[in-house]
Every structure is written in structure tokens, then in C-alpha cells.
Coordinates of C-alpha atoms in Angstrom, one line a residue:
M2 CA -12.7 -34.4 -23.0
A3 CA -16.3 -35.5 -23.5
E4 CA -17.1 -39.0 -24.7
P5 CA -17.0 -39.4 -28.5
I6 CA -20.3 -39.4 -30.4
V7 CA -18.9 -41.9 -32.9
S8 CA -16.0 -44.2 -32.6
L9 CA -14.7 -46.2 -35.6
R10 CA -12.5 -49.1 -34.7
G11 CA -10.5 -51.2 -37.1
I12 CA -12.7 -50.4 -40.1
T13 CA -11.6 -52.3 -43.2
K14 CA -13.2 -52.1 -46.7
R15 CA -12.1 -54.0 -49.8
F16 CA -13.2 -53.8 -53.4
G17 CA -11.9 -57.1 -54.8
D18 CA -8.2 -57.1 -54.2
F19 CA -8.1 -53.4 -53.6
V20 CA -8.0 -52.4 -49.9
A21 CA -9.7 -48.9 -49.6
N22 CA -9.6 -48.8 -45.8
E23 CA -7.3 -51.0 -43.6
A24 CA -7.9 -51.1 -39.9
V25 CA -8.9 -47.4 -39.6
S26 CA -9.8 -46.0 -36.2
L27 CA -11.3 -42.6 -35.6
D28 CA -13.1 -40.7 -32.8
L29 CA -15.6 -37.9 -33.4
Y30 CA -16.4 -35.5 -30.5
P31 CA -19.2 -33.0 -30.0
G32 CA -18.2 -29.4 -30.6
E33 CA -15.1 -30.5 -32.7
I34 CA -14.1 -29.9 -36.3
H35 CA -12.1 -33.0 -37.3
A36 CA -10.4 -32.6 -40.7
L37 CA -9.8 -35.7 -42.7
L38 CA -6.8 -35.4 -45.2
G39 CA -5.3 -37.6 -47.8
E40 CA -4.5 -37.9 -51.5
N41 CA -7.2 -38.8 -54.0
G42 CA -7.9 -42.5 -53.4
A43 CA -6.5 -42.5 -49.9
G44 CA -9.9 -43.8 -48.6
K45 CA -11.4 -40.7 -47.0
T46 CA -14.8 -40.8 -48.8
T47 CA -14.9 -44.6 -48.6
L48 CA -14.6 -44.4 -44.8
M49 CA -17.3 -41.8 -44.5
N50 CA -19.6 -43.8 -46.9
V51 CA -19.2 -46.7 -44.4
L52 CA -20.2 -44.4 -41.6
T53 CA -23.2 -43.1 -43.4
G54 CA -24.4 -46.6 -44.5
L55 CA -23.7 -46.3 -48.2
L56 CA -21.1 -49.0 -47.9
R57 CA -20.8 -52.0 -45.6
P58 CA -17.4 -52.6 -44.0
D59 CA -15.6 -55.9 -44.3
G60 CA -14.2 -55.6 -40.8
G61 CA -14.2 -53.5 -37.7
E62 CA -16.8 -51.9 -35.5
I63 CA -18.8 -48.6 -35.3
R64 CA -19.8 -47.4 -31.9
F65 CA -22.4 -44.6 -31.5
R66 CA -22.5 -42.9 -28.1
G67 CA -20.6 -45.9 -26.6
R68 CA -22.7 -48.7 -28.0
P69 CA -22.0 -50.9 -31.0
V70 CA -24.3 -50.2 -34.0
R71 CA -24.7 -51.6 -37.5
I72 CA -25.2 -48.9 -40.1
D73 CA -26.4 -50.7 -43.2
S74 CA -28.2 -47.9 -44.9
P75 CA -28.3 -44.1 -45.0
E76 CA -31.7 -44.3 -43.3
V77 CA -30.2 -45.9 -40.3
A78 CA -27.4 -43.3 -40.2
Y79 CA -30.1 -40.5 -40.4
R80 CA -32.0 -42.1 -37.5
L81 CA -28.8 -42.1 -35.4
G82 CA -28.1 -38.4 -36.3
I83 CA -25.3 -38.8 -38.9
G84 CA -25.6 -36.9 -42.2
M85 CA -23.3 -36.1 -45.1
V86 CA -23.1 -33.3 -47.6
H87 CA -21.5 -34.8 -50.7
Q88 CA -19.2 -32.9 -53.1
H89 CA -21.9 -33.2 -55.8
F90 CA -25.2 -31.9 -54.4
K91 CA -28.3 -34.0 -54.5
L92 CA -31.0 -31.4 -55.0
I93 CA -34.0 -31.0 -57.3
P94 CA -33.6 -27.7 -59.1
P95 CA -37.3 -26.9 -59.9
F96 CA -38.3 -27.5 -56.2
T97 CA -38.1 -24.8 -53.6
V98 CA -35.6 -24.7 -50.8
A99 CA -38.3 -25.9 -48.3
E100 CA -39.4 -28.7 -50.6
N101 CA -35.8 -30.0 -51.1
V102 CA -35.1 -29.8 -47.3
V103 CA -38.1 -31.9 -46.2
L104 CA -38.2 -34.3 -49.2
G105 CA -38.6 -37.8 -47.8
A106 CA -39.6 -36.6 -44.4
E107 CA -42.4 -34.2 -45.3
P108 CA -44.7 -32.7 -42.6
R109 CA -48.3 -33.7 -43.3
R110 CA -51.8 -32.5 -42.5
G111 CA -53.7 -35.7 -42.8
L112 CA -52.7 -37.2 -46.1
L113 CA -51.6 -33.9 -47.6
F114 CA -48.2 -32.2 -47.7
D115 CA -48.2 -29.4 -45.2
R116 CA -46.3 -26.7 -47.1
R117 CA -46.7 -24.0 -44.5
A118 CA -45.2 -26.3 -41.8
A119 CA -42.3 -27.1 -44.1
R120 CA -41.6 -23.5 -44.7
E121 CA -41.8 -22.7 -41.0
A122 CA -39.5 -25.6 -40.1
V123 CA -36.9 -24.5 -42.6
R124 CA -37.1 -20.9 -41.5
A125 CA -36.6 -21.9 -37.9
L126 CA -33.5 -23.8 -38.9
T127 CA -32.0 -21.0 -40.9
E128 CA -32.4 -18.7 -37.9
A129 CA -31.1 -21.2 -35.4
Y130 CA -27.9 -21.9 -37.3
G131 CA -27.4 -18.6 -39.2
L132 CA -28.0 -20.2 -42.6
A133 CA -29.7 -17.3 -44.4
V134 CA -31.7 -18.6 -47.3
N135 CA -35.2 -18.0 -48.5
P136 CA -37.4 -21.2 -48.0
D137 CA -39.5 -20.2 -51.0
A138 CA -36.6 -19.7 -53.5
R139 CA -36.3 -22.2 -56.4
V140 CA -33.1 -24.1 -55.8
G141 CA -32.1 -24.0 -59.5
A142 CA -31.9 -20.2 -59.2
L143 CA -29.5 -20.2 -56.3
S144 CA -25.8 -19.8 -56.3
V145 CA -23.6 -22.8 -55.5
G146 CA -22.9 -21.4 -52.1
M147 CA -26.6 -21.1 -51.3
Q148 CA -27.3 -24.6 -52.7
Q149 CA -24.7 -25.9 -50.2
R150 CA -26.7 -24.3 -47.4
V151 CA -29.7 -26.2 -48.6
E152 CA -27.8 -29.4 -48.3
I153 CA -26.7 -28.5 -44.8
L154 CA -30.3 -27.7 -43.9
K155 CA -31.4 -31.1 -45.2
I156 CA -29.3 -33.0 -42.7
L157 CA -30.0 -30.6 -39.8
Y158 CA -33.8 -31.0 -40.5
R159 CA -33.3 -34.7 -39.9
G160 CA -31.7 -34.1 -36.5
A161 CA -28.0 -34.7 -37.4
D162 CA -25.5 -34.3 -34.6
V163 CA -22.6 -35.6 -36.8
L164 CA -22.2 -33.6 -40.0
I165 CA -19.8 -34.8 -42.7
F166 CA -18.6 -32.5 -45.5
D167 CA -16.9 -34.0 -48.5
E168 CA -14.8 -31.4 -50.4
P169 CA -17.3 -28.7 -49.5
T170 CA -15.3 -25.7 -50.8
A171 CA -14.2 -27.2 -54.1
V172 CA -16.9 -25.2 -56.1
L173 CA -17.2 -22.1 -53.9
T174 CA -15.9 -18.6 -54.5
P175 CA -13.5 -17.1 -52.0
Q176 CA -16.3 -15.1 -50.4
E177 CA -18.5 -18.2 -50.1
V178 CA -15.5 -20.2 -48.6
R179 CA -15.2 -17.6 -45.8
E180 CA -18.9 -17.8 -45.2
F181 CA -18.9 -21.6 -45.2
L182 CA -16.0 -21.8 -42.7
A183 CA -17.9 -19.4 -40.4
I184 CA -20.9 -21.8 -40.7
L185 CA -18.7 -24.7 -39.6
K186 CA -17.5 -22.8 -36.5
R187 CA -21.1 -22.0 -35.6
L188 CA -22.2 -25.6 -36.0
A189 CA -19.4 -26.8 -33.9
G190 CA -20.1 -24.1 -31.3
Q191 CA -23.6 -25.6 -31.0
G192 CA -22.3 -29.0 -30.1
K193 CA -22.2 -30.7 -33.6
A194 CA -19.4 -33.1 -34.5
I195 CA -18.0 -32.0 -37.8
V196 CA -15.9 -34.1 -40.3
F197 CA -14.2 -31.8 -42.9
I198 CA -12.8 -33.7 -45.9
T199 CA -10.7 -31.4 -48.0
H200 CA -7.4 -30.9 -49.9
K201 CA -7.1 -27.2 -48.9
L202 CA -4.6 -27.0 -46.1
K203 CA -5.2 -23.3 -45.3
E204 CA -8.8 -24.0 -44.6
V205 CA -7.9 -26.9 -42.4
L206 CA -5.6 -24.8 -40.3
A207 CA -8.2 -22.0 -40.2
V208 CA -11.0 -24.1 -38.6
A209 CA -10.0 -27.6 -37.6
D210 CA -9.4 -28.7 -34.0
R211 CA -7.8 -32.1 -34.9
V212 CA -6.6 -33.6 -38.2
T213 CA -6.4 -37.2 -39.3
I214 CA -4.3 -38.1 -42.3
L215 CA -4.9 -41.2 -44.4
R216 CA -2.5 -42.6 -46.9
R217 CA -3.4 -45.6 -49.1
G218 CA -6.2 -46.6 -46.8
R219 CA -4.3 -46.4 -43.5
V220 CA -4.2 -43.8 -40.7
V221 CA -0.8 -42.1 -40.8
D222 CA -1.4 -39.7 -37.9
T223 CA -4.0 -37.9 -35.9
L224 CA -2.7 -34.6 -34.4
P225 CA -4.0 -31.2 -33.1
A226 CA -4.3 -28.6 -35.9
A227 CA -2.8 -26.0 -33.5
G228 CA 0.9 -25.9 -34.1
A229 CA 0.7 -27.7 -37.4
D230 CA 1.6 -26.0 -40.7
E231 CA 0.9 -26.7 -44.4
G232 CA 4.3 -28.2 -45.0
L233 CA 3.9 -30.8 -42.2
L234 CA 0.4 -31.8 -43.2
A235 CA 1.4 -32.1 -46.9
E236 CA 4.4 -34.2 -46.0
K237 CA 2.3 -36.6 -44.0
M238 CA -0.2 -36.8 -46.8
I239 CA 2.3 -37.5 -49.5
G240 CA 5.0 -39.4 -47.5
R241 CA 7.8 -37.0 -48.5
R242 CA 8.7 -33.4 -48.5
V243 CA 6.4 -31.3 -50.6
R244 CA 7.2 -28.1 -52.5
L245 CA 3.8 -26.3 -52.2
A246 CA 4.7 -23.5 -54.6
P247 CA 5.8 -24.5 -58.1
E248 CA 9.3 -23.6 -59.2
K249 CA 9.5 -21.7 -62.4
A250 CA 12.0 -19.5 -64.2
P251 CA 10.9 -16.1 -65.5
A252 CA 8.8 -16.4 -68.6
R253 CA 10.2 -15.6 -72.0
P254 CA 7.1 -14.6 -73.9
G255 CA 7.0 -14.9 -77.6
P256 CA 4.6 -13.5 -80.2
V257 CA 0.8 -13.3 -79.7
V258 CA -0.7 -16.6 -80.5
L259 CA -4.4 -16.2 -79.5
E260 CA -6.1 -12.8 -79.6
L261 CA -9.6 -11.8 -78.6
R262 CA -11.0 -8.5 -79.8
A263 CA -14.2 -7.0 -78.3
V264 CA -15.8 -10.5 -77.8
R265 CA -19.4 -10.2 -76.7
E266 CA -22.0 -12.9 -76.0
R267 CA -25.6 -12.1 -75.2
R268 CA -28.1 -14.1 -73.3
T269 CA -31.7 -13.1 -72.4
G270 CA -30.9 -9.5 -73.4
Q271 CA -27.8 -9.1 -71.1
D272 CA -24.1 -9.4 -71.9
A273 CA -22.5 -12.6 -70.5
L274 CA -19.3 -11.4 -72.2
A275 CA -19.3 -7.6 -72.5
G276 CA -16.3 -6.9 -74.7
V277 CA -13.4 -9.1 -73.8
D278 CA -10.0 -8.0 -75.1
L279 CA -7.1 -10.4 -74.5
A280 CA -3.7 -11.2 -76.2
L281 CA -2.1 -14.5 -75.2
R282 CA 1.5 -15.0 -76.0
A283 CA 3.6 -18.1 -76.7
G284 CA 5.7 -19.1 -73.7
E285 CA 3.5 -17.5 -71.0
I286 CA 0.8 -18.4 -68.5
Y287 CA -1.9 -15.8 -68.4
G288 CA -4.0 -16.2 -65.3
L289 CA -7.6 -15.0 -65.5
A290 CA -9.1 -14.4 -62.0
G291 CA -12.6 -13.6 -61.2
V292 CA -15.7 -14.5 -59.1
D293 CA -17.6 -17.4 -60.6
G294 CA -20.4 -16.3 -62.9
N295 CA -18.6 -13.3 -64.5
G296 CA -18.3 -14.8 -67.9
Q297 CA -15.7 -17.6 -67.4
R298 CA -17.8 -20.4 -68.8
P299 CA -19.2 -18.4 -71.8
L300 CA -15.6 -17.4 -72.6
V301 CA -14.4 -21.0 -72.7
E302 CA -17.4 -22.0 -74.8
V303 CA -16.8 -19.2 -77.3
L304 CA -13.1 -20.1 -77.6
F305 CA -14.0 -23.7 -78.4
G306 CA -16.9 -23.0 -80.8
R307 CA -19.7 -24.1 -78.6
R308 CA -21.4 -20.7 -78.2
P309 CA -22.0 -17.9 -80.8
A310 CA -20.5 -14.5 -80.1
E311 CA -19.7 -11.1 -81.7
G312 CA -16.3 -9.6 -82.1
D313 CA -13.2 -11.5 -83.3
V314 CA -11.0 -14.4 -82.1
R315 CA -7.7 -15.0 -83.9
L316 CA -5.3 -17.9 -83.7
F317 CA -2.0 -17.3 -85.4
G318 CA -3.7 -14.4 -87.2
E319 CA -6.5 -16.5 -88.5
S320 CA -10.1 -15.6 -87.5
I321 CA -11.5 -18.7 -85.8
L322 CA -14.7 -17.4 -84.2
G323 CA -17.5 -19.8 -84.9
L324 CA -15.3 -22.7 -86.1
P325 CA -16.5 -26.1 -84.7
T326 CA -14.6 -27.6 -81.8
K327 CA -13.0 -30.3 -83.9
A328 CA -11.5 -27.7 -86.3
L329 CA -10.1 -25.8 -83.3
L330 CA -8.4 -28.9 -81.9
E331 CA -6.9 -29.6 -85.2
R332 CA -5.4 -26.1 -85.3
G333 CA -3.6 -26.7 -82.0
M334 CA -5.9 -25.7 -79.2
A335 CA -6.5 -27.9 -76.2
L336 CA -8.9 -27.7 -73.2
I337 CA -8.5 -28.9 -69.7
P338 CA -12.2 -28.5 -68.7
E339 CA -13.7 -27.4 -65.4
D340 CA -16.0 -30.4 -65.2
R341 CA -14.0 -33.5 -66.1
H342 CA -17.0 -35.8 -65.9
R343 CA -19.3 -33.9 -68.3
E344 CA -16.8 -32.3 -70.6
G345 CA -13.5 -34.2 -70.3
L346 CA -14.3 -37.9 -70.2
V347 CA -16.9 -40.5 -71.2
L348 CA -17.2 -42.3 -67.9
A349 CA -18.5 -45.6 -69.2
M350 CA -15.6 -45.9 -71.7
S351 CA -12.3 -47.4 -70.8
V352 CA -9.1 -45.6 -69.7
A353 CA -7.6 -46.5 -73.1
E354 CA -10.5 -45.2 -75.1
N355 CA -10.6 -41.9 -73.1
A356 CA -6.8 -41.5 -73.6
I357 CA -7.3 -41.0 -77.4
L358 CA -10.8 -39.4 -77.3
T359 CA -9.7 -36.2 -79.0
R360 CA -7.8 -37.9 -81.8
Y361 CA -9.5 -41.3 -82.2
D362 CA -10.2 -40.7 -85.9
R363 CA -6.6 -40.0 -86.9
P364 CA -3.7 -42.2 -87.6
P365 CA -2.3 -44.4 -86.0
F366 CA -5.6 -45.1 -84.2
V367 CA -7.7 -45.7 -87.3
R368 CA -7.0 -47.3 -90.7
R369 CA -9.5 -47.3 -93.5
G370 CA -12.2 -46.3 -91.0
I371 CA -11.4 -49.2 -88.6
L372 CA -10.1 -48.5 -85.1
R373 CA -6.7 -50.2 -84.3
P374 CA -6.9 -51.5 -80.6
A375 CA -3.2 -52.2 -80.4
A376 CA -2.3 -48.7 -81.3
I377 CA -4.8 -47.3 -78.9
R378 CA -3.4 -49.4 -76.1
R379 CA 0.2 -48.3 -76.8
A380 CA -0.7 -44.6 -76.8
A381 CA -2.8 -45.0 -73.6
A382 CA 0.0 -47.0 -71.9
E383 CA 2.5 -44.2 -72.7
I384 CA 0.2 -41.5 -71.2
V385 CA -0.5 -43.6 -68.1
E386 CA 3.3 -44.2 -67.7
R387 CA 4.4 -40.6 -68.2
F388 CA 1.6 -39.0 -66.2
D389 CA 1.5 -41.6 -63.4
V390 CA -2.2 -42.4 -63.9
R391 CA -2.9 -45.0 -61.3
T392 CA -5.4 -47.5 -62.8
P393 CA -5.9 -51.2 -62.3
S394 CA -5.7 -51.7 -66.1
L395 CA -6.3 -49.8 -69.4
A396 CA -9.6 -51.7 -69.8
V397 CA -11.4 -50.5 -66.7
P398 CA -14.0 -47.8 -67.1
V399 CA -12.5 -44.4 -66.4
A400 CA -15.3 -43.9 -63.8
A401 CA -13.4 -46.3 -61.6
L402 CA -10.4 -43.9 -61.3
S403 CA -10.1 -41.3 -58.5
G404 CA -10.6 -37.6 -59.5
G405 CA -6.9 -36.9 -59.5
N406 CA -6.1 -39.8 -61.8
Q407 CA -9.0 -38.8 -64.1
Q408 CA -7.5 -35.3 -64.3
K409 CA -4.0 -36.6 -65.0
L410 CA -5.4 -38.7 -67.8
I411 CA -7.1 -35.7 -69.4
I412 CA -4.0 -33.6 -69.1
G413 CA -1.8 -36.4 -70.5
R414 CA -4.2 -36.8 -73.4
E415 CA -4.1 -33.1 -74.3
V416 CA -0.3 -32.7 -73.9
A417 CA 0.2 -35.7 -76.1
R418 CA -1.4 -33.7 -78.9
R419 CA 1.4 -31.1 -78.6
P420 CA -1.0 -28.1 -78.4
A421 CA 0.0 -24.6 -79.2
V422 CA -2.6 -23.1 -76.9
V423 CA -3.9 -24.7 -73.7
V424 CA -7.0 -23.4 -71.9
A425 CA -6.9 -24.7 -68.4
F426 CA -10.3 -24.0 -66.6
Q427 CA -10.2 -24.8 -62.9
P428 CA -7.5 -27.5 -63.6
T429 CA -7.0 -28.5 -59.9
R430 CA -10.6 -28.5 -58.8
G431 CA -11.1 -31.2 -56.2
L432 CA -7.5 -32.5 -56.4
D433 CA -5.2 -33.3 -53.6
I434 CA -1.8 -31.7 -52.9
G435 CA 0.2 -34.2 -54.9
A436 CA -2.1 -34.1 -57.9
Q437 CA -2.1 -30.2 -57.8
A438 CA 1.7 -30.2 -57.8
H439 CA 1.6 -32.5 -60.8
V440 CA -0.8 -30.1 -62.7
Y441 CA 1.3 -27.1 -61.8
R442 CA 4.5 -28.6 -63.1
T443 CA 2.8 -29.7 -66.3
L444 CA 1.4 -26.2 -67.0
V445 CA 4.8 -24.6 -66.3
A446 CA 6.5 -27.2 -68.5
L447 CA 4.1 -26.5 -71.3
R448 CA 4.9 -22.8 -71.0
D449 CA 8.6 -23.4 -71.0
A450 CA 8.2 -25.5 -74.2
G451 CA 6.6 -22.5 -75.9
A452 CA 2.9 -23.2 -75.5
A453 CA 0.5 -20.4 -74.6
V454 CA -1.4 -21.2 -71.5
L455 CA -4.7 -19.5 -70.4
L456 CA -5.3 -20.4 -66.8
I457 CA -8.9 -19.6 -65.6
S458 CA -9.2 -20.3 -61.9
F459 CA -11.2 -19.2 -58.9
E460 CA -8.3 -20.0 -56.6
L461 CA -6.3 -16.8 -56.1
D462 CA -3.4 -18.7 -54.6
E463 CA -3.2 -20.7 -57.8
I464 CA -3.3 -17.6 -60.0
L465 CA -0.6 -15.9 -58.0
A466 CA 1.7 -18.9 -58.0
L467 CA 1.5 -19.7 -61.7
A468 CA 0.7 -16.7 -63.7
D469 CA 3.1 -14.5 -65.6
R470 CA 0.4 -12.0 -66.2
I471 CA -2.9 -11.7 -64.4
G472 CA -6.2 -10.4 -65.8
V473 CA -9.3 -9.9 -63.7
L474 CA -12.7 -10.8 -65.3
S475 CA -15.6 -8.8 -63.8
G476 CA -19.0 -8.2 -65.4
G477 CA -18.0 -10.1 -68.5
R478 CA -14.9 -8.1 -69.4
I479 CA -11.3 -7.8 -68.3
V480 CA -11.2 -4.8 -66.0
A481 CA -7.6 -4.9 -65.0
E482 CA -4.3 -6.5 -65.9
L483 CA -1.6 -6.9 -63.3
A484 CA 2.0 -8.2 -63.0
P485 CA 2.1 -11.0 -60.3
E486 CA 4.8 -9.1 -58.3
A487 CA 2.5 -6.1 -58.0
A488 CA -0.6 -8.2 -57.1
D489 CA -2.0 -9.8 -54.0
E490 CA -5.2 -11.4 -52.9
E491 CA -6.7 -8.1 -51.6
T492 CA -5.9 -6.1 -54.7
I493 CA -7.2 -8.8 -57.1
G494 CA -10.3 -9.2 -54.8
L495 CA -11.2 -5.5 -55.1
Y496 CA -11.1 -5.8 -58.9
M497 CA -13.1 -9.0 -58.8
T498 CA -15.9 -7.4 -56.8
G499 CA -15.9 -4.2 -58.9
R500 CA -14.3 -2.0 -56.3
G501 CA -10.9 -1.6 -57.8
D502 CA -9.6 1.2 -59.9
V503 CA -11.1 -0.2 -63.1
R504 CA -9.0 0.0 -66.2
H505 CA -10.2 -1.3 -69.5
G506 CA -9.9 -0.5 -73.2
D507 CA -6.4 -1.9 -73.8
A508 CA -6.5 -4.3 -70.9
G509 CA -5.5 -7.7 -72.1
R510 CA -3.6 -6.6 -75.2
G511 CA -0.2 -6.9 -73.6
D512 CA 2.7 -5.2 -75.3
S513 CA 1.9 -6.4 -78.7
G514 CA -0.5 -3.6 -79.7
G515 CA -2.8 -6.4 -80.8
D516 CA -0.7 -7.8 -83.6
A517 CA -1.2 -11.5 -84.1
V518 CA 1.6 -13.6 -85.6
R519 CA 1.7 -16.2 -88.3
R520 CA 1.0 -19.8 -87.3
G521 CA 3.9 -22.1 -86.7
G522 CA 6.0 -19.8 -84.7
A523 CA 5.4 -21.2 -81.2
G524 CA 4.9 -24.3 -79.3
R525 CA 7.5 -26.6 -80.9
G526 CA 9.6 -27.3 -77.8
E527 CA 9.3 -30.4 -75.7
V528 CA 7.7 -30.3 -72.3
G529 CA 10.6 -30.8 -69.8
S530 CA 11.1 -30.7 -66.1
G531 CA 13.6 -27.9 -66.2
D532 CA 16.3 -28.3 -63.5
D533 CA 14.7 -31.3 -61.9
A534 CA 12.1 -29.1 -60.4
G535 CA 9.5 -30.9 -58.4
Q536 CA 11.2 -34.3 -58.2
E537 CA 11.2 -34.4 -54.4
D538 CA 7.6 -33.4 -54.1
S539 CA 5.6 -35.3 -56.8
G540 CA 3.9 -37.4 -54.3
H541 CA 2.9 -39.8 -57.0
G542 CA 5.9 -42.0 -57.6
G543 CA 6.7 -41.4 -61.2
A544 CA 4.8 -38.2 -61.6
D545 CA 7.9 -36.4 -62.8
R546 CA 7.8 -38.5 -66.0
T547 CA 4.9 -36.3 -67.0
D548 CA 7.5 -33.8 -68.2
E549 CA 8.4 -35.9 -71.2
G550 CA 5.2 -35.0 -73.2
K551 CA 5.2 -32.6 -76.1
A552 CA 3.8 -29.1 -76.4
G553 CA 2.6 -27.1 -79.3
D554 CA 3.6 -27.8 -82.9
G555 CA 2.0 -24.6 -84.1
R556 CA -0.7 -26.3 -86.1

């Protein structure tokens, strides 16, 4: 084997008393895709932030092509040829692709920016690495997958031989994921050293050459990807056997709780929602599949009163279209949002404050207009305990928590309100295996307690594993409805791309004939774990205690 481009030896990084990385060693070789696995908070991103100069280690050594180096800034890392594509892109939407790529290292003609040279340099890179993207396109008009290519071009333009990708497929469609994995293989084939940080084990097994697993800041193992399987990798990540697919009994659907009739939403003369019909029943998980950009976000915004629409939306038979978000929450609806930072949390506020964010103005948290800190702390402590939210204290800003723990806090907060209808939009986005299992068990427990769950996800594996009925959203309407046992990724994928045997009209209305029911008939049961399902695979210590929450009082 060739000599490593980069060797990390005994890297330790502390934040106060918290040890994020402890004596971590890692070798990166040219032409190799090295996957870095671990739960949220295991130290993966911290380790790569050390390598790219965003953080300084408290101990250990970095060697670059055999010689010790001190990387104390991203600029030093770039000069060495080390670049990182972060999970959240760092692009300027009004700028063109070429302008974004060369920003900070612009070609010049005298004192002026040489725009032609920038375009030519970017075009040459796109051709050399098979990254088809128009240098003159405005970045804000590109899809997420194309924006990711711009980020890759940025580090290639700076001469990177070591490319680090942090959760690169978390926001990509299935088609974009396939294209991205092909790009990784091409880059490795041209001698680049690739670090692939992800929670998606199928993707690791599809492209990685070697895998290093971190747990609580330490290296658990480094092994060849060939011969490994998802179960083995998950067990090493979590430290115990992991049940990858959720266990659930057959659904016992009740009456229709939430019904959408010919819901349309227009933007710039076109339909974002082109007549959505859907009947959601108590005691079921309805999985809504579709390629991103086919009306998922407008649908959620319409359901929660944040976007005007035509048609009708009924909750327990009452028309709720156009009601404000607060009124909908009071009627028993709950949202697990796609973007937890922008829509689920106030990052500067404490864990305790975020735990009661959707009911801060109701007893017991307020009396005569004055907040009651003791009551807030008690409720927050209960959510943290039941949902195994790992936090140094209730007083720390929620921004200090890992993504998985932030998501568990949001879910705990919403379950504590005992909702009758739960809309879960991309609920496991960016989460590790253990946190995903936790979310799956909670959604199933909500269903079993009588809540109606609308699961909107771009992950077909997730839809197939959880849904009791599957609808496919394409072109702003539900074009097909399938039973899980009659569906597979290929079939759903055809409908998603408009190539299936499109059925509409009554799609989404289930067996009810569209009849909504009176309020109060669903969602009164307690969220329970069933027959101890998932206790061996929680991966989060007391995660199974999440099943003690409440679901749906039918309000």
C-alpha cells in the first residue's frame, strides 16, 4: 500500500470537561474512500475540524506526506491540499457558480477580477472530474445536488488531494445520492483521498474501501468495508446488537382524523400543490414518498396555517384551512419539522425553554402572565429523562446539543402535548443509527396509542419500513397509493418520477369515502413500547423510556 497522505496520531480534543476526541489515530491514503462512522456526538466532525484547521487539538500529531505539520487555520489546510464539504453549504445564492468557486482565490487581470478566466477554470474542472454544472448559473437557482457539486468544485479549485464530506447525502434525493456516490468513486479513481462521514450504512458498503468507527470520542475499530454488513457496522457504532428495522404489529386504523380535499396552492402562476386528496386515519402511519420539490414543503406549510391555499382541510370534521398555527396546535396537531434549526428550535435559548416552546403560555408554565421557572424545569427534566436527551444541563443553549439530541428534544416536546395528528417531515434527517431507531419506535408507539401519523420522507427505506399505507407525491398531487407489501423501491421510484401507471382522483381517500369523524374519537392511548420492542437496540442507554409519553387526546 502507498504511504498515507495524512496520518493523525493520538489526536485529543476537549471542550472543558467534555472529551470530544481521545487519542484518535487515522491514516488516509490516495485513491481510497475512508468512511467515518459513529453516533451523533461520537467526535467525527470534531476530528475533521481539527484536520481542516477549524479547531486546534489539545494533544497528538498530524503528519502530512510523512512530515509533522501544524494546521492552525483552514487556509493552512487548503495550502496543504485538504478541503471539506460541510453538511450545511457555504455558498452565496446570488453569485454564479464560477464566482462561488473562485471566491477568495480569484484570478485577476491586473487589479480586476478576470471573469473569463474564472469561468474557464471552473469549466475545466467540471470536465476533468465529471461534475456537470453550468459555470454561469446562479447558485440560488440550482438544486441541492447541484449546489453540492459547486462545493466540491470549490475545494478542487484550491488543489485539494484530501476531500472530506460531512453527511453529504443527508439532503439529496435518491437519484442525487446515486450520482454523488459515482462522483466519489471518480475522485478516488483519480488519486484523491476521500473521507466520507455518514450515518447511511448502505452507502458506506456501496463505496467505501475502509471504515473507521468512533464511539464517544474513541476509535472502536478500523476494518475493510468488503465483507462487512450493516448489522456489524451498526453494532460497533452503538456497542450492542441493533435491530435496523422497527418492529411493529399490523395497524388497527380508526376513523379519518385529518382529511385534505382538492388542496391547491399557487406560486408564480404554477401549482405547487395541484389538488391533493388525502384521508389520514387514527392509528396508522401514512408514508408520503416523493422526490424533493414536488410539493412537500408547501403541503406542510398549508397544514400548519403558514401558507394560503384553495380546497379544504378538515380535522375531526372541522374545516381548519387558514387557521393560524397556534390554533392548530391547540386542536391537537403536532409537527416534527424538516429543519430543526429554523423551524423546531430557538438555538440561543436553553434546553428547558425549548422543551416547552409550543406551550409556554399555558398552565402550569405560566401564572397570571408570569413564567414559572420551576415548572418549566420539571417538564424539561421529564422530557430529557424519557427521551434520553443527552445534555450537560437544562440551562445550556440547545445549540450545544448534537443533532440527534436536538431531534429527540423536539419529538419529546411534541409527544408531551399528546397530539392527535403528528406530521413528521424528514424526522431522521442527519441522524445516526441509534437516533433513527429511537425516532422509529416513537412514531410506531404514537400510532399504536391511536394517533394519526403523516410521515413525509425522501428516504424510501424509511417509508417502506414504517408506513401502513404509502402515497406518492408527484407534480403537487398524490398520483398513487400503495400497500407496503405490494410496494418496493423500484415501483415507488417510477411513480415518483412520473413514469408509473398514474392513478389519481380517489387516491389518498382510503376506505372512508372521505367521511371525517367527530373530534375526540382518537389518540387517547398512551405511547408504549409494545412487547419490549427495541430494548436491545436503543443505542442510547435509556432510550426505551421514550415510550412513556402520551399521544393524542383528541383535542
